[in-house]
PDB file of C-alpha atoms in Angstrom:
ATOM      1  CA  UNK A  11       0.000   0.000   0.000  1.00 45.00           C
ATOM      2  CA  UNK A  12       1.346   3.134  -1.081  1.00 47.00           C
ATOM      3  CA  UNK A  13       0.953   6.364   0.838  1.00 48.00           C
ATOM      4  CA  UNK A  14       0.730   9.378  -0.459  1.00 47.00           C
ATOM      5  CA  UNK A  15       1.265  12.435   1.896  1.00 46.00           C
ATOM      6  CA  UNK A  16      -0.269  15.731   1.123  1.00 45.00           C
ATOM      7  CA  UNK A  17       1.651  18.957   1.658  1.00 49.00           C
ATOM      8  CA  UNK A  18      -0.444  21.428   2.488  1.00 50.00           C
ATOM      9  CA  UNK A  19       0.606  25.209   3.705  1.00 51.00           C
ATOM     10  CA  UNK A  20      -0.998  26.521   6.523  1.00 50.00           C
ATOM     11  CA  UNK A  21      -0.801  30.181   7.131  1.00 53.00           C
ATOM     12  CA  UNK A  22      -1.122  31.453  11.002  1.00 52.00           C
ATOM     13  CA  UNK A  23      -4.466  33.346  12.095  1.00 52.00           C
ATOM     14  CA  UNK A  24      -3.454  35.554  14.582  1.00 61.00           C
ATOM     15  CA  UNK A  25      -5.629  36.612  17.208  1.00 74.00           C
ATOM     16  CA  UNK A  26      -5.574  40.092  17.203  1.00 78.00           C
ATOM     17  CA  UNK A  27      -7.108  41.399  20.382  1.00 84.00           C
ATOM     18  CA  UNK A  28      -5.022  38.540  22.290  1.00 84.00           C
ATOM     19  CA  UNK A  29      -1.720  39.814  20.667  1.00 81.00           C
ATOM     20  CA  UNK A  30      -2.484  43.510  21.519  1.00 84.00           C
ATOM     21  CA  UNK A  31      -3.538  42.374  25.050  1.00 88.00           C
ATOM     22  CA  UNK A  32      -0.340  40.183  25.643  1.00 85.00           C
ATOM     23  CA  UNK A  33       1.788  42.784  24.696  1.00 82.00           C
ATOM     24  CA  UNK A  34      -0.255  45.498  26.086  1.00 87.00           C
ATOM     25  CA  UNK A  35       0.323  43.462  29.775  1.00 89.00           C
ATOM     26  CA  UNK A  36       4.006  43.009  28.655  1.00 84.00           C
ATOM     27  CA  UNK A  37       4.231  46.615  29.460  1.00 83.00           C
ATOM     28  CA  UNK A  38       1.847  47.593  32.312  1.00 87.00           C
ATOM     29  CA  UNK A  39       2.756  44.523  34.576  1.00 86.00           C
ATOM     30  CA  UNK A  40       6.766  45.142  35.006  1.00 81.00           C
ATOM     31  CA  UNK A  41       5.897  48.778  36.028  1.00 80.00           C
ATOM     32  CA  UNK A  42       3.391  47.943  38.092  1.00 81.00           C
ATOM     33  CA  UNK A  43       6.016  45.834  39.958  1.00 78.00           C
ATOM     34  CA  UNK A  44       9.229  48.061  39.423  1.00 77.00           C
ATOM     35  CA  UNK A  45       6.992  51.120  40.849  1.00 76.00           C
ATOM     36  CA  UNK A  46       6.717  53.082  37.212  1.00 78.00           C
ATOM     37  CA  UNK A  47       3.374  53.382  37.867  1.00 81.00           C
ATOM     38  CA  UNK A  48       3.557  54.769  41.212  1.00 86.00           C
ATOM     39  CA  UNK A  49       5.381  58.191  39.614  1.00 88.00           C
ATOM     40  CA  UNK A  50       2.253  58.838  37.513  1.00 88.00           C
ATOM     41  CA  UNK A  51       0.708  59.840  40.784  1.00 90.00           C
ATOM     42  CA  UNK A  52       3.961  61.404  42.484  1.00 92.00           C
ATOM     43  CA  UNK A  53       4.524  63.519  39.535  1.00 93.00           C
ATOM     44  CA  UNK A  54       1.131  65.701  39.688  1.00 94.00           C
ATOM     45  CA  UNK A  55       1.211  66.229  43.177  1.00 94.00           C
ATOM     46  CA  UNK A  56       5.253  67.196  42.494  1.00 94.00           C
ATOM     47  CA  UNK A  57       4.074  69.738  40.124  1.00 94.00           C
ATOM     48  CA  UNK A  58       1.255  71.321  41.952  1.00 93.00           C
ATOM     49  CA  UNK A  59       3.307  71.744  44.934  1.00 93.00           C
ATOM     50  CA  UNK A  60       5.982  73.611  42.591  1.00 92.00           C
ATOM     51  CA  UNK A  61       3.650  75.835  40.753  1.00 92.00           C
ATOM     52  CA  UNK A  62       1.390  76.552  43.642  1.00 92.00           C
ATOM     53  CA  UNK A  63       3.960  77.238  46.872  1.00 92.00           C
ATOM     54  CA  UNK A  64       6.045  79.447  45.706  1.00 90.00           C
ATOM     55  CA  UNK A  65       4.067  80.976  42.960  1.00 88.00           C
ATOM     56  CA  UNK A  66       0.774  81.563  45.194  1.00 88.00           C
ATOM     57  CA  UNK A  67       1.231  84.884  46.970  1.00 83.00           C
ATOM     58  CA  UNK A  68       2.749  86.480  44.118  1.00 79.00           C
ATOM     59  CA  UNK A  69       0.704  85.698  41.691  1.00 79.00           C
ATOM     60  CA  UNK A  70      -2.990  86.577  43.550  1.00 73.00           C
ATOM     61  CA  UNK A  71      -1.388  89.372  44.462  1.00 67.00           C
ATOM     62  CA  UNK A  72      -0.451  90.776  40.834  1.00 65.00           C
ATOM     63  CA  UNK A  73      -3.907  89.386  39.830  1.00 69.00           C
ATOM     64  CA  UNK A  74      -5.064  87.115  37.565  1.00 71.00           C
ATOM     65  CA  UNK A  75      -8.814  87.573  37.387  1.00 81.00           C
ATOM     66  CA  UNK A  76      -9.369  84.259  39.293  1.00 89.00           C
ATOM     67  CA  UNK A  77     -10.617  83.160  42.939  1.00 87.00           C
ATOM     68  CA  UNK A  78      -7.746  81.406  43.369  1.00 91.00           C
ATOM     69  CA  UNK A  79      -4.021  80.489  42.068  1.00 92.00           C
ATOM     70  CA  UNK A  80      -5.247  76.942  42.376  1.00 93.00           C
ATOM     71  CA  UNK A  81      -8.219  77.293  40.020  1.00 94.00           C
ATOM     72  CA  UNK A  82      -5.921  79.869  37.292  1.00 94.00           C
ATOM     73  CA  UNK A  83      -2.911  77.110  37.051  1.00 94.00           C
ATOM     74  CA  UNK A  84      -4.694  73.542  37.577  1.00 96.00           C
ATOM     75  CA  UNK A  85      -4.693  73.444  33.935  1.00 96.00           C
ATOM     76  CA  UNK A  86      -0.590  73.312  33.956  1.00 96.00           C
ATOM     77  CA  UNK A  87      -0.600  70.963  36.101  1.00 96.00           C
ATOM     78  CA  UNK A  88      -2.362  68.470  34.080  1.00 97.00           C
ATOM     79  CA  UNK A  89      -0.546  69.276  31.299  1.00 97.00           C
ATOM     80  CA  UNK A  90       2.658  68.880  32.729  1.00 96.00           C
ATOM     81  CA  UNK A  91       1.935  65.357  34.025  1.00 95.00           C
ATOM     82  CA  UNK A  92       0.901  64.354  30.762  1.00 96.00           C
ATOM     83  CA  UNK A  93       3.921  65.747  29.150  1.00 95.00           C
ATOM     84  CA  UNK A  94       5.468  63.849  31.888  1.00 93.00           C
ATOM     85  CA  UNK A  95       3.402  60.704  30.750  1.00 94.00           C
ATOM     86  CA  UNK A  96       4.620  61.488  27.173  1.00 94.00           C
ATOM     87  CA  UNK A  97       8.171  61.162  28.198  1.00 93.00           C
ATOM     88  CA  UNK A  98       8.024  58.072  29.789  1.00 91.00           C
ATOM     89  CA  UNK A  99       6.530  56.922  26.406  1.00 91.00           C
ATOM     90  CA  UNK A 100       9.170  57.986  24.080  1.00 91.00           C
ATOM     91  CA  UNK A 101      11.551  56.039  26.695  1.00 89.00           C
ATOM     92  CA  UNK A 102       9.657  52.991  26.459  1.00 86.00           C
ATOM     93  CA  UNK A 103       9.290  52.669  22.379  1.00 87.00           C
ATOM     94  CA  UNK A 104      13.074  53.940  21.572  1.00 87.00           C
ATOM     95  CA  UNK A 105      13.965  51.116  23.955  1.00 85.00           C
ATOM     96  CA  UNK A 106      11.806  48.530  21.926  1.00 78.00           C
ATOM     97  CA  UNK A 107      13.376  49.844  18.643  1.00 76.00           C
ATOM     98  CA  UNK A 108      17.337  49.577  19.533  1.00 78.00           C
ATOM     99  CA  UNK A 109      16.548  45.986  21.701  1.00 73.00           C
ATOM    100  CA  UNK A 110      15.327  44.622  18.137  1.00 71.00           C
ATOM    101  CA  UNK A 111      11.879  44.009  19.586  1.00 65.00           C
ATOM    102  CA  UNK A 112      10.490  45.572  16.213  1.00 62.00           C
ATOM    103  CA  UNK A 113      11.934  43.309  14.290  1.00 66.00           C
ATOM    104  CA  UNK A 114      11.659  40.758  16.089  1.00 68.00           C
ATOM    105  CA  UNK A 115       7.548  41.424  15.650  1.00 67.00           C
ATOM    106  CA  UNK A 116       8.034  41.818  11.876  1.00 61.00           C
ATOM    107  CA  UNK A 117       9.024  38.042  11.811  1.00 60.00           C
ATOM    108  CA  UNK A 118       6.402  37.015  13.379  1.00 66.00           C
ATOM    109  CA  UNK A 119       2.404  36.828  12.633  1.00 61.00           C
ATOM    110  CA  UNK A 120       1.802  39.757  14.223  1.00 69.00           C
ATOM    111  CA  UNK A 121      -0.168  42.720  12.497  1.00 73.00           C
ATOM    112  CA  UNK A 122       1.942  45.878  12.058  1.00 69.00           C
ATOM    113  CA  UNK A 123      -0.054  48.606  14.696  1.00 79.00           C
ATOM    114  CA  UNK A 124      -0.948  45.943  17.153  1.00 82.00           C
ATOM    115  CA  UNK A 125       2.927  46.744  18.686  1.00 83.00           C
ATOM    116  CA  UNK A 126       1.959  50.341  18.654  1.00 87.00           C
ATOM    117  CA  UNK A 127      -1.690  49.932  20.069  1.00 88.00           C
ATOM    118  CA  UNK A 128      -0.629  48.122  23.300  1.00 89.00           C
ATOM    119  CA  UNK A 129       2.497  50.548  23.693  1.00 91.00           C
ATOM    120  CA  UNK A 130      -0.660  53.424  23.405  1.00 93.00           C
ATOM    121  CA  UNK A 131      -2.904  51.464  25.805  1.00 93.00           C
ATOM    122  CA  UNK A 132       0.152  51.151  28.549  1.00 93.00           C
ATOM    123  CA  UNK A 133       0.417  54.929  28.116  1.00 93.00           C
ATOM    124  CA  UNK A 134      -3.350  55.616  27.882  1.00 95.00           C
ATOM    125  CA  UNK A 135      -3.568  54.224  31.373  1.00 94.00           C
ATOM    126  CA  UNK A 136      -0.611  56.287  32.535  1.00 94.00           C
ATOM    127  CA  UNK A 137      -2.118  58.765  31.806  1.00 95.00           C
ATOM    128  CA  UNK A 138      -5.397  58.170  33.430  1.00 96.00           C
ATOM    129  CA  UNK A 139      -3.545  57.700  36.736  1.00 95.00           C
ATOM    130  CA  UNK A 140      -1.628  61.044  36.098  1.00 95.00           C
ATOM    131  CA  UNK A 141      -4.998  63.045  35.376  1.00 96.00           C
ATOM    132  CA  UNK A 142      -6.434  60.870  38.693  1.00 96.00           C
ATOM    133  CA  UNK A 143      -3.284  62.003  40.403  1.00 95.00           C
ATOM    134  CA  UNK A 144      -3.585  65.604  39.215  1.00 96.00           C
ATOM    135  CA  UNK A 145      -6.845  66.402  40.335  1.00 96.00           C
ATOM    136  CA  UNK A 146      -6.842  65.009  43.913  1.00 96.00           C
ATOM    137  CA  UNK A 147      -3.567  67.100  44.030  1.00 95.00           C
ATOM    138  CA  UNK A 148      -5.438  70.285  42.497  1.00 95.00           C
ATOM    139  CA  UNK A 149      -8.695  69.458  44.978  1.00 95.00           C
ATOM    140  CA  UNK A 150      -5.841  69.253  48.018  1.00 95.00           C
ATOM    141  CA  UNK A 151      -4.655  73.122  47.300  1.00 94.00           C
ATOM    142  CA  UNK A 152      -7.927  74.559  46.339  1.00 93.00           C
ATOM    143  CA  UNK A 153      -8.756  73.780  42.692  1.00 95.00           C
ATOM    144  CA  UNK A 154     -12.625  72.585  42.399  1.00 94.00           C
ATOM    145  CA  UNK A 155     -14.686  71.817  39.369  1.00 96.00           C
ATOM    146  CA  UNK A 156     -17.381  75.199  39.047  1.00 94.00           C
ATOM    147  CA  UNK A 157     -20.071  73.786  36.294  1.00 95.00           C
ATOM    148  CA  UNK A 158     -22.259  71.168  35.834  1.00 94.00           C
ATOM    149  CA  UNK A 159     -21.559  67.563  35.377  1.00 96.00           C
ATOM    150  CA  UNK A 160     -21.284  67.905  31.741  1.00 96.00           C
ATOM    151  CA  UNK A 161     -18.271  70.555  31.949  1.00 96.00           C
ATOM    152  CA  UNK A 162     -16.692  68.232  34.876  1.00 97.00           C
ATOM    153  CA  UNK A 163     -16.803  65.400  31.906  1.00 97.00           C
ATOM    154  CA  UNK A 164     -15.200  67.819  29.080  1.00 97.00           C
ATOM    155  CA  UNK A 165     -12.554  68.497  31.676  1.00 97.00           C
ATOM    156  CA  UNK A 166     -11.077  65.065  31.804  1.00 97.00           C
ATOM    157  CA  UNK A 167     -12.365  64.155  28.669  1.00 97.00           C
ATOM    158  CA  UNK A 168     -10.264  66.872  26.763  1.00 97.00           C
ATOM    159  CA  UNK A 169      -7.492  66.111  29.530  1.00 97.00           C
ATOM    160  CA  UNK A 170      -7.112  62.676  28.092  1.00 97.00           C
ATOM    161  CA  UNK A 171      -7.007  63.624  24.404  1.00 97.00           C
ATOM    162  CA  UNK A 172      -4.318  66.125  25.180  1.00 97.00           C
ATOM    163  CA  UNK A 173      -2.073  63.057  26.907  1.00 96.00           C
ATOM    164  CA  UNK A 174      -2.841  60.655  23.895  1.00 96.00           C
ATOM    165  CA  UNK A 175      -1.681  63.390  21.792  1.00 97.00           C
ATOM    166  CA  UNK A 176       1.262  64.231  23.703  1.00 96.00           C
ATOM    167  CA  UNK A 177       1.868  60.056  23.949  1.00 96.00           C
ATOM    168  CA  UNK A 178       1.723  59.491  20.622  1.00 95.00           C
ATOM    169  CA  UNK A 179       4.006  62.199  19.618  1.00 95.00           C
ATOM    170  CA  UNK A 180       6.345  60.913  21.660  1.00 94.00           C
ATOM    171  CA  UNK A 181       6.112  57.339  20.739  1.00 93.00           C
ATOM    172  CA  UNK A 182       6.687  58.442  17.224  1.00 92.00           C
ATOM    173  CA  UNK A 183       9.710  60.406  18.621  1.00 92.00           C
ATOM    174  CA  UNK A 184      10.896  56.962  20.567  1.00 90.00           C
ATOM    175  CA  UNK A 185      10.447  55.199  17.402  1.00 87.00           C
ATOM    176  CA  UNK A 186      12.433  56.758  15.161  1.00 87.00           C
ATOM    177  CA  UNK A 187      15.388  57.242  17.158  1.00 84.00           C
ATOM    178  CA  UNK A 188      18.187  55.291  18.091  1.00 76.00           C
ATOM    179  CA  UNK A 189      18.365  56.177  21.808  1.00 83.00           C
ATOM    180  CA  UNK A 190      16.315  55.729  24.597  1.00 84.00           C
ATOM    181  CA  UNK A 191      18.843  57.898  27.264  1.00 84.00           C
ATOM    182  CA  UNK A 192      19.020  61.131  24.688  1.00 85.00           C
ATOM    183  CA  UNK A 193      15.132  61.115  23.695  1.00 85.00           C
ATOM    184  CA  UNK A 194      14.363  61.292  27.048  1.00 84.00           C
ATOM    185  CA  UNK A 195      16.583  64.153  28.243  1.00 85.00           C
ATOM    186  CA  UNK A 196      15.520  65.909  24.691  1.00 86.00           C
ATOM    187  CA  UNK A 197      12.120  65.381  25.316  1.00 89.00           C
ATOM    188  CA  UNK A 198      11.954  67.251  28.829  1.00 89.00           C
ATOM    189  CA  UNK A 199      13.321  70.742  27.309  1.00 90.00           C
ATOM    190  CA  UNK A 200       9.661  71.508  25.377  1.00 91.00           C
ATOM    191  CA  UNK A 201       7.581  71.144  27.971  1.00 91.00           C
ATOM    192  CA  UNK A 202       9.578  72.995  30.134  1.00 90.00           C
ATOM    193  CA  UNK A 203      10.135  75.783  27.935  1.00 93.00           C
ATOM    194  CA  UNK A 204       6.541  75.735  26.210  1.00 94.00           C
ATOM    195  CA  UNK A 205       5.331  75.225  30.057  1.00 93.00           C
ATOM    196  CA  UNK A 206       7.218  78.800  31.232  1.00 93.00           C
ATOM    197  CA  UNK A 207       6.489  81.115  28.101  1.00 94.00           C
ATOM    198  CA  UNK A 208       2.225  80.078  28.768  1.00 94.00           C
ATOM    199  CA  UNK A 209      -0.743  81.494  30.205  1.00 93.00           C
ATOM    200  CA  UNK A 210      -0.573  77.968  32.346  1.00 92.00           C
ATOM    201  CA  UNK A 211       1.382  79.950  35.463  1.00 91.00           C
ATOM    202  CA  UNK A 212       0.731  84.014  34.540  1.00 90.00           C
ATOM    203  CA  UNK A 213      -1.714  85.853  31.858  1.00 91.00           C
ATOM    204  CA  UNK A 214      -0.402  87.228  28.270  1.00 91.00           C
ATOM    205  CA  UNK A 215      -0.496  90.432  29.354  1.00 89.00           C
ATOM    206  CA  UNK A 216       2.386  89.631  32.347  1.00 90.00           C
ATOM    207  CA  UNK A 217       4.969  88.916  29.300  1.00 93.00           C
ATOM    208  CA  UNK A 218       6.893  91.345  27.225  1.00 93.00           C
ATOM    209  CA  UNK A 219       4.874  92.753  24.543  1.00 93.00           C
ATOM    210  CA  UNK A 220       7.610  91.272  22.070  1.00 95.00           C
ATOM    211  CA  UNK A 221       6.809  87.818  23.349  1.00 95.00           C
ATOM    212  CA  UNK A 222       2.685  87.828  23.636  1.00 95.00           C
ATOM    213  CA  UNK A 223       1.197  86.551  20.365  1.00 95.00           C
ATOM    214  CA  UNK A 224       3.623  83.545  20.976  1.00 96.00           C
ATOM    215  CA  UNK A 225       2.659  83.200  24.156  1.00 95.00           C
ATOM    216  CA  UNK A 226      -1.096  83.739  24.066  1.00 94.00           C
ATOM    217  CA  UNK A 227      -1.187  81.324  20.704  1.00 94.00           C
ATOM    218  CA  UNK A 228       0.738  78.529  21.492  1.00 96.00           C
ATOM    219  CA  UNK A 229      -0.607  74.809  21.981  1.00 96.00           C
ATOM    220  CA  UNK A 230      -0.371  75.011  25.811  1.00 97.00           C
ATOM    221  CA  UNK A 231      -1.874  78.422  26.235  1.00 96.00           C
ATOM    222  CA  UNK A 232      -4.523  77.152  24.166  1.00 97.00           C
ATOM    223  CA  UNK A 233      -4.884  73.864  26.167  1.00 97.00           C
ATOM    224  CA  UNK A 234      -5.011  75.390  29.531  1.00 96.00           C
ATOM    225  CA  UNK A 235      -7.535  78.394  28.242  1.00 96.00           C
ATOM    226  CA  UNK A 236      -9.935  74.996  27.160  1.00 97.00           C
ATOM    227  CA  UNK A 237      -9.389  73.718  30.747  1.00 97.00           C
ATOM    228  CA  UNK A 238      -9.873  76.515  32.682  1.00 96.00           C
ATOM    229  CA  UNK A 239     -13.209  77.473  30.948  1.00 96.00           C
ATOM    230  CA  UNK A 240     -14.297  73.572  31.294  1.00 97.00           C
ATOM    231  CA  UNK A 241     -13.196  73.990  35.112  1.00 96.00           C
ATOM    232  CA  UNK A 242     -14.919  77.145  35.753  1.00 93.00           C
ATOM    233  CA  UNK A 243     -14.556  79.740  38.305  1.00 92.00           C
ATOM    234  CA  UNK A 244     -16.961  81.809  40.804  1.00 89.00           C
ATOM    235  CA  UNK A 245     -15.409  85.122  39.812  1.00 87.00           C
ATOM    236  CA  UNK A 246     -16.296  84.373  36.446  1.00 86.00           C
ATOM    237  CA  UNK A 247     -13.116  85.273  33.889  1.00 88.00           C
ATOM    238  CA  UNK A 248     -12.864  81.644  33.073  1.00 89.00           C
ATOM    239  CA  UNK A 249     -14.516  81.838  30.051  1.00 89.00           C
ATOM    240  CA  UNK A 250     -17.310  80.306  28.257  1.00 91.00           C
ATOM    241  CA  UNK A 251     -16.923  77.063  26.544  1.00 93.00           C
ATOM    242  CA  UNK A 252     -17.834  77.709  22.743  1.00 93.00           C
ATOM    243  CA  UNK A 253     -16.479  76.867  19.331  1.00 94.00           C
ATOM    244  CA  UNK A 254     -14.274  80.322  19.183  1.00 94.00           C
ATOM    245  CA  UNK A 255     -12.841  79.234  22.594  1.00 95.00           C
ATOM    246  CA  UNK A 256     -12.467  75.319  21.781  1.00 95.00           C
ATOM    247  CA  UNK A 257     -11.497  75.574  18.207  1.00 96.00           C
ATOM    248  CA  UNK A 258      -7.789  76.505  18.644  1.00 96.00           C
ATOM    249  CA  UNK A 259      -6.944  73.814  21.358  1.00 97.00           C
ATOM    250  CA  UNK A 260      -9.249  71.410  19.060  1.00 97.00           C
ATOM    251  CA  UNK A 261      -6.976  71.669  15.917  1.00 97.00           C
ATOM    252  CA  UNK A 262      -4.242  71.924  17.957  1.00 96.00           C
ATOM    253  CA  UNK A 263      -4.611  68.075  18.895  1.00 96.00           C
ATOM    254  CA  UNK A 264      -6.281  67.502  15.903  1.00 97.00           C
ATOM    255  CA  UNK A 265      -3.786  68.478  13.706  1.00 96.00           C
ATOM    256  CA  UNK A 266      -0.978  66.861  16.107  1.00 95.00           C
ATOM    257  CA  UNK A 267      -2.613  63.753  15.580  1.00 95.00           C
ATOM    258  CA  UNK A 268      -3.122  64.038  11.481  1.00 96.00           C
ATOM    259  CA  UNK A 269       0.535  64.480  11.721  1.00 95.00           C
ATOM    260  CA  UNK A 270       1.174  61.106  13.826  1.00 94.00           C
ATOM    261  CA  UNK A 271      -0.936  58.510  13.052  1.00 93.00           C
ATOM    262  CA  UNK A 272       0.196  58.575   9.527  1.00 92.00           C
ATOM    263  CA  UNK A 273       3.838  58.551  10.746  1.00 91.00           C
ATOM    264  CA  UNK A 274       3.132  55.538  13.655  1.00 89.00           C
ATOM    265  CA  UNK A 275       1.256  53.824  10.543  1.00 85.00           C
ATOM    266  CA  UNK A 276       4.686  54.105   8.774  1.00 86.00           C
ATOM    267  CA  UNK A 277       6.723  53.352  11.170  1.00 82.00           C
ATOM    268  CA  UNK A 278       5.176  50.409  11.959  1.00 77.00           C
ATOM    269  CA  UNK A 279       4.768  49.045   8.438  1.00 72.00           C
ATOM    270  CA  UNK A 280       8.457  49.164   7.817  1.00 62.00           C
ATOM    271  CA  UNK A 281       9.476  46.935  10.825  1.00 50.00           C
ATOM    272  CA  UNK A 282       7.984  44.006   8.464  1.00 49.00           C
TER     273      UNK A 282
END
């Protein structure tokens, strides 16, 4: 009896929601463990106590139209932790790219974003626990939410589109480069500097006339002028939201994100 054996080729079927999920946990459980997770709550309170000590007394006292520092630079706060957020992200994909993990991935039967989606969801929920962090530290020095429930859930709403934003951007930044160490320390200079020359700490009108239109214009002025009139305030200069208030910040992320989805598509593609 003669057999004859059939050769048939079998492609894989990946399972894409149980790649993205093992390789979202990949990420989430070793800082969970090493304590990573535990500085997206020490980093808020870190930067309210900065802005709000020594800034307090001063800055009621030259007057910002507000009932309190607290409720004028709560928006800064939350930005800065999610530009914090956004470093940690850059970190974490720059070290995937020089380890070889991305190529590594492009041998196997892996679909190209799935990489990038889990490294988003690991920073997504970063960045939850830094906006968590941010408010209880805002609520601790005086910061409160003024409007109605719907306003409370623009607030953290828009909050978390500004740290996917700022995540992505930097995991595009992490992607493309060839070191984790230097992307990190380059990374920390534009929120700083961006952070100072805002409305987040002092009003437009508190810079040198040179300097305004840059610093009444750019994406963080525009960010924290959202927040603040999402917030509210009792003495009423917060602002009112509307489309001529919310369109700047709104294309701001928009057209941050237009720019780096295309470029994360890309940049995963060509690890196959």
């Amino acid at each position: 009896m003669t057999a004859t054996l059939w050769h048939t080729h079998v492609r894989a079927a990946p399972d894409t929601v149980q790649q993205w999920w093992v390789l979202t946990t990949r990420l989430i459980v070793p800082s969970v463990k090493s304590g990573e997770v535990l500085m997206s709550v020490v980093a808020p309170v870190a930067f309210a106590a900065s802005f709000y000590i020594p800034l307090n007394t001063v800055m009621m006292f030259s007057g910002n139209g507000f009932s309190s520092y607290a409720q004028y630079m709560m928006p800064l706060v939350v930005l800065q932790s999610a530009a914090f957020t956004a470093i940690s992200a850059a970190f974490r994909s720059a070290s995937d790219a020089v380890a070889g993990l991305n190529r590594r991935f492009g041998s196997m039967p892996l679909r190209p974003l799935v990489p990038v989606a889990a490294r988003m969801s690991a920073n997504i929920l970063r960045a939850l626990i830094a906006l968590a962090g941010a408010v209880v530290a805002g609520y601790v020095i005086g910061f409160r939410f003024r409007l109605d429930a719907w306003h409370t859930l623009g607030f953290l709403a828009f909050s978390l589109v500004i740290g996917i934003v700022f995540t992505l951007g930097a995991d595009v930044i992490g992607t493309a480069s060839k070191s984790p160490e230097a992307t990190s320390q380059l990374l920390v200079l534009p929120p700083l500097i961006l952070g100072m020359l805002s409305t987040g700490l002092a009003p437009a009108s508190q810079f040198p006339s040179w300097i305004q239109w840059f610093v009444r214009n750019q994406p963080v002025s525009q960010y924290a002028i959202a927040l603040r009139a999402l917030a509210g305030d009792t003495a009423g200069n917060a602002g009112t939201v509307s489309w001529s208030l919310m369109g700047p910040p709104l294309l701001w992320a928009a057209g941050t994100l237009l720019l780096c989805v295309p470029l994360a598509i890309r940049l995963s593609s060509r690890r196959a």
